[in-house]
Amino acid sequence: MKKILYLMHLPWGWIKQRPHFIAEGLTDHYPVDAVYRFYRVPFEGKLVKNVSLPGLSLTPLVILPFNRLAPVAAINAWILRLYLKGKIGGYDVVWISHPEMYEAVAQIIPAGAQVVYDCMDNHPAFDLARRNPSWSRRMLAAEGKLLERSDTIFASSESLKKTLMERYGLNKEINVVNNGIHLEDEGAGQVLPPAVDAALASPHMKLVYIGTVASWLDVELLVKTVERHREVVILLIGPCEISLPAHERILHLGPVVHRQIYTVMDKADALIMPFTVNELVLGVDPVKLYEYVYSGKPAIAVRYPESERFGDYVHLYRGMDEYLSLVDRLIRGELGAKKNQCDCVAFARSNTWEERVKKIVLNIEGAGERVPE
């Protein structure tokens, strides 16, 4: 049985995203040792207590903040190499979730190891890359070398696959494995943090957003919504990376553990995904929409190519006018869920992380063994 070294760029305690779910799913097929970076700053205070599954070993490496700076990145890379140098030869597969991780370990990966790159984001489109051209150039160079070295490449969306092919002129197969939903810990009876529970008990109509509160959130739409409808409160559930307008009916409540989002959605009146469509968002297959669909609640999301697949289940809008029109209908009681609960559950069960991991395993097993050069 192959043994996997799983290198994550996110802390295990971050709100659960693609790397967390895939790591957990792979434990049904392989022994998995996950090594992840942890910064005391800025992650402190933004994390939740995600548990570990049997078969999954978790190792946090506390490193220096400001990794965008080349001298700091060099020190942090040395820390990672120092930890892995005597261990990495014991793995058959080295899984890389971000070019920055490959930049750190490229020189110590055994020639015969199978390297897997799972691309979940258009990295140069993040604000960090735009603000730090030198970091962006480093990541582009590292990603190009990672793609060249990888035996198996996954992308989370068709748009992201197209971006990688065009950017690097690849002559390799990229396997699209979309995001999914994890239902094992589902349940609408979870005890919520007191502040979240109190907000969800509000007599206002509760529009809920679940996910990272960052630059891609269209804050202007949130403000327009509460100014237009005094009966609406907007609840933001997730870590926050931006400054939000001070408004008594726009509430940031922080992150919750994943199993609690089902309770949050059950108590919401509607679920929203008001993104600004930019280069970064265009590559995103939104995890939250799988979860929104499963809830059976009315859901409103921005329209772009990757969200079109959810159009039979979610109310899609293009631009402020369409969004506000949908909210107006919701307030009047004219906008419900687009599908019945049975259809929503069937959609979710056909798009679980377990199904995604089955495809991943087939690709890993089909890659064959690398012949050392």
mmCIF file of C-alpha atoms in Angstrom, residues 149-283:
data_model
loop_
_atom_site.group_PDB
_atom_site.id
_atom_site.type_symbol
_atom_site.label_atom_id
_atom_site.label_comp_id
_atom_site.label_asym_id
_atom_site.label_seq_id
_atom_site.Cartn_x
_atom_site.Cartn_y
_atom_site.Cartn_z
ATOM 1 C CA ARG A 149 7.799 17.480 -11.970
ATOM 2 C CA SER A 150 4.266 16.235 -11.188
ATOM 3 C CA ASP A 151 3.215 12.751 -12.219
ATOM 4 C CA THR A 152 -0.458 13.472 -11.512
ATOM 5 C CA ILE A 153 -2.157 16.871 -11.703
ATOM 6 C CA PHE A 154 -5.607 17.777 -10.422
ATOM 7 C CA ALA A 155 -7.530 21.028 -10.829
ATOM 8 C CA SER A 156 -10.700 21.907 -8.958
ATOM 9 C CA SER A 157 -12.458 23.460 -11.960
ATOM 10 C CA GLU A 158 -12.467 23.472 -15.755
ATOM 11 C CA SER A 159 -11.629 27.172 -15.689
ATOM 12 C CA LEU A 160 -8.577 26.522 -13.551
ATOM 13 C CA LYS A 161 -7.452 23.724 -15.851
ATOM 14 C CA LYS A 162 -7.719 26.051 -18.835
ATOM 15 C CA THR A 163 -5.732 28.737 -17.005
ATOM 16 C CA LEU A 164 -2.896 26.313 -16.195
ATOM 17 C CA MET A 165 -2.779 24.947 -19.745
ATOM 18 C CA GLU A 166 -2.618 28.420 -21.289
ATOM 19 C CA ARG A 167 -0.230 29.938 -18.754
ATOM 20 C CA TYR A 168 2.390 27.195 -18.885
ATOM 21 C CA GLY A 169 1.793 25.643 -22.318
ATOM 22 C CA LEU A 170 1.447 22.221 -20.703
ATOM 23 C CA ASN A 171 1.705 19.023 -22.658
ATOM 24 C CA LYS A 172 0.368 16.985 -19.739
ATOM 25 C CA GLU A 173 -3.029 15.737 -18.670
ATOM 26 C CA ILE A 174 -4.824 17.753 -16.003
ATOM 27 C CA ASN A 175 -7.625 15.877 -14.280
ATOM 28 C CA VAL A 176 -10.552 18.027 -13.181
ATOM 29 C CA VAL A 177 -11.869 16.890 -9.811
ATOM 30 C CA ASN A 178 -14.500 19.325 -8.638
ATOM 31 C CA ASN A 179 -15.141 20.163 -5.037
ATOM 32 C CA GLY A 180 -17.868 18.362 -3.140
ATOM 33 C CA ILE A 181 -19.766 17.983 0.101
ATOM 34 C CA HIS A 182 -19.072 15.941 3.213
ATOM 35 C CA LEU A 183 -22.220 14.462 4.745
ATOM 36 C CA GLU A 184 -20.843 12.090 7.358
ATOM 37 C CA ASP A 185 -21.043 14.642 10.164
ATOM 38 C CA GLU A 186 -24.266 16.244 8.964
ATOM 39 C CA GLY A 187 -27.001 17.147 11.400
ATOM 40 C CA ALA A 188 -29.193 20.099 12.277
ATOM 41 C CA GLY A 189 -28.974 19.563 16.038
ATOM 42 C CA GLN A 190 -25.440 20.756 16.777
ATOM 43 C CA VAL A 191 -24.877 23.156 19.665
ATOM 44 C CA LEU A 192 -23.651 26.471 18.256
ATOM 45 C CA PRO A 193 -21.413 29.115 19.830
ATOM 46 C CA PRO A 194 -23.641 31.429 21.934
ATOM 47 C CA ALA A 195 -23.138 34.493 19.702
ATOM 48 C CA VAL A 196 -24.056 32.540 16.573
ATOM 49 C CA ASP A 197 -27.067 30.936 18.237
ATOM 50 C CA ALA A 198 -28.324 34.306 19.473
ATOM 51 C CA ALA A 199 -27.969 35.926 16.037
ATOM 52 C CA LEU A 200 -29.875 33.079 14.404
ATOM 53 C CA ALA A 201 -32.697 33.571 16.898
ATOM 54 C CA SER A 202 -33.234 37.123 15.642
ATOM 55 C CA PRO A 203 -36.766 38.011 14.500
ATOM 56 C CA HIS A 204 -35.259 39.583 11.360
ATOM 57 C CA MET A 205 -35.069 37.739 8.062
ATOM 58 C CA LYS A 206 -31.662 36.108 8.229
ATOM 59 C CA LEU A 207 -29.498 36.020 5.092
ATOM 60 C CA VAL A 208 -26.455 33.875 5.845
ATOM 61 C CA TYR A 209 -23.078 33.681 4.149
ATOM 62 C CA ILE A 210 -20.772 30.808 5.104
ATOM 63 C CA GLY A 211 -17.096 31.016 4.146
ATOM 64 C CA THR A 212 -14.036 33.212 4.356
ATOM 65 C CA VAL A 213 -14.910 36.903 4.484
ATOM 66 C CA ALA A 214 -12.332 38.363 2.122
ATOM 67 C CA SER A 215 -11.845 40.748 -0.777
ATOM 68 C CA TRP A 216 -14.010 38.664 -3.112
ATOM 69 C CA LEU A 217 -17.111 39.389 -1.011
ATOM 70 C CA ASP A 218 -19.219 42.143 -2.588
ATOM 71 C CA VAL A 219 -19.648 44.290 0.512
ATOM 72 C CA GLU A 220 -21.521 46.956 -1.427
ATOM 73 C CA LEU A 221 -24.319 44.463 -2.081
ATOM 74 C CA LEU A 222 -24.550 43.674 1.618
ATOM 75 C CA VAL A 223 -24.896 47.348 2.499
ATOM 76 C CA LYS A 224 -27.492 47.930 -0.228
ATOM 77 C CA THR A 225 -29.497 44.973 1.069
ATOM 78 C CA VAL A 226 -29.778 46.168 4.669
ATOM 79 C CA GLU A 227 -30.398 49.770 3.609
ATOM 80 C CA ARG A 228 -33.218 48.641 1.309
ATOM 81 C CA HIS A 229 -34.813 46.188 3.733
ATOM 82 C CA ARG A 230 -34.976 47.063 7.436
ATOM 83 C CA GLU A 231 -36.326 43.592 8.185
ATOM 84 C CA VAL A 232 -33.118 41.884 6.974
ATOM 85 C CA VAL A 233 -30.013 40.952 8.952
ATOM 86 C CA ILE A 234 -26.929 39.556 7.205
ATOM 87 C CA LEU A 235 -24.873 37.007 9.145
ATOM 88 C CA LEU A 236 -21.324 36.236 8.031
ATOM 89 C CA ILE A 237 -19.990 32.885 9.289
ATOM 90 C CA GLY A 238 -16.256 32.368 8.785
ATOM 91 C CA PRO A 239 -12.843 33.946 9.362
ATOM 92 C CA CYS A 240 -12.564 37.583 8.322
ATOM 93 C CA GLU A 241 -9.654 39.077 6.361
ATOM 94 C CA ILE A 242 -11.110 42.505 5.519
ATOM 95 C CA SER A 243 -12.622 45.510 7.243
ATOM 96 C CA LEU A 244 -16.409 45.447 7.241
ATOM 97 C CA PRO A 245 -18.763 48.426 7.379
ATOM 98 C CA ALA A 246 -20.075 49.171 10.849
ATOM 99 C CA HIS A 247 -23.768 48.307 10.628
ATOM 100 C CA GLU A 248 -26.017 46.813 13.277
ATOM 101 C CA ARG A 249 -27.526 44.403 10.750
ATOM 102 C CA ILE A 250 -24.304 43.179 9.129
ATOM 103 C CA LEU A 251 -22.830 40.818 11.696
ATOM 104 C CA HIS A 252 -19.561 38.919 11.471
ATOM 105 C CA LEU A 253 -19.835 35.930 13.818
ATOM 106 C CA GLY A 254 -16.535 34.154 13.186
ATOM 107 C CA PRO A 255 -15.931 30.565 12.075
ATOM 108 C CA VAL A 256 -17.697 27.420 13.272
ATOM 109 C CA VAL A 257 -16.589 23.801 12.978
ATOM 110 C CA HIS A 258 -17.827 22.135 9.824
ATOM 111 C CA ARG A 259 -20.455 19.892 11.397
ATOM 112 C CA GLN A 260 -22.172 23.004 12.789
ATOM 113 C CA ILE A 261 -22.840 24.592 9.400
ATOM 114 C CA TYR A 262 -25.823 22.294 8.904
ATOM 115 C CA THR A 263 -27.421 23.746 12.031
ATOM 116 C CA VAL A 264 -26.588 27.263 10.852
ATOM 117 C CA MET A 265 -28.187 26.631 7.453
ATOM 118 C CA ASP A 266 -31.240 25.019 9.056
ATOM 119 C CA LYS A 267 -31.874 28.208 11.070
ATOM 120 C CA ALA A 268 -31.223 30.599 8.162
ATOM 121 C CA ASP A 269 -34.021 32.040 6.054
ATOM 122 C CA ALA A 270 -31.836 32.126 2.950
ATOM 123 C CA LEU A 271 -28.215 31.570 1.974
ATOM 124 C CA ILE A 272 -26.157 33.967 -0.118
ATOM 125 C CA MET A 273 -22.907 33.982 -2.094
ATOM 126 C CA PRO A 274 -22.437 37.625 -3.139
ATOM 127 C CA PHE A 275 -19.038 37.492 -4.828
ATOM 128 C CA THR A 276 -17.328 40.057 -6.970
ATOM 129 C CA VAL A 277 -16.507 38.206 -10.177
ATOM 130 C CA ASN A 278 -12.801 38.689 -10.742
ATOM 131 C CA GLU A 279 -9.903 36.629 -12.054
ATOM 132 C CA LEU A 280 -9.669 34.692 -8.797
ATOM 133 C CA VAL A 281 -13.383 33.886 -8.494
ATOM 134 C CA LEU A 282 -13.586 32.772 -12.139
ATOM 135 C CA GLY A 283 -11.439 29.764 -11.245
#
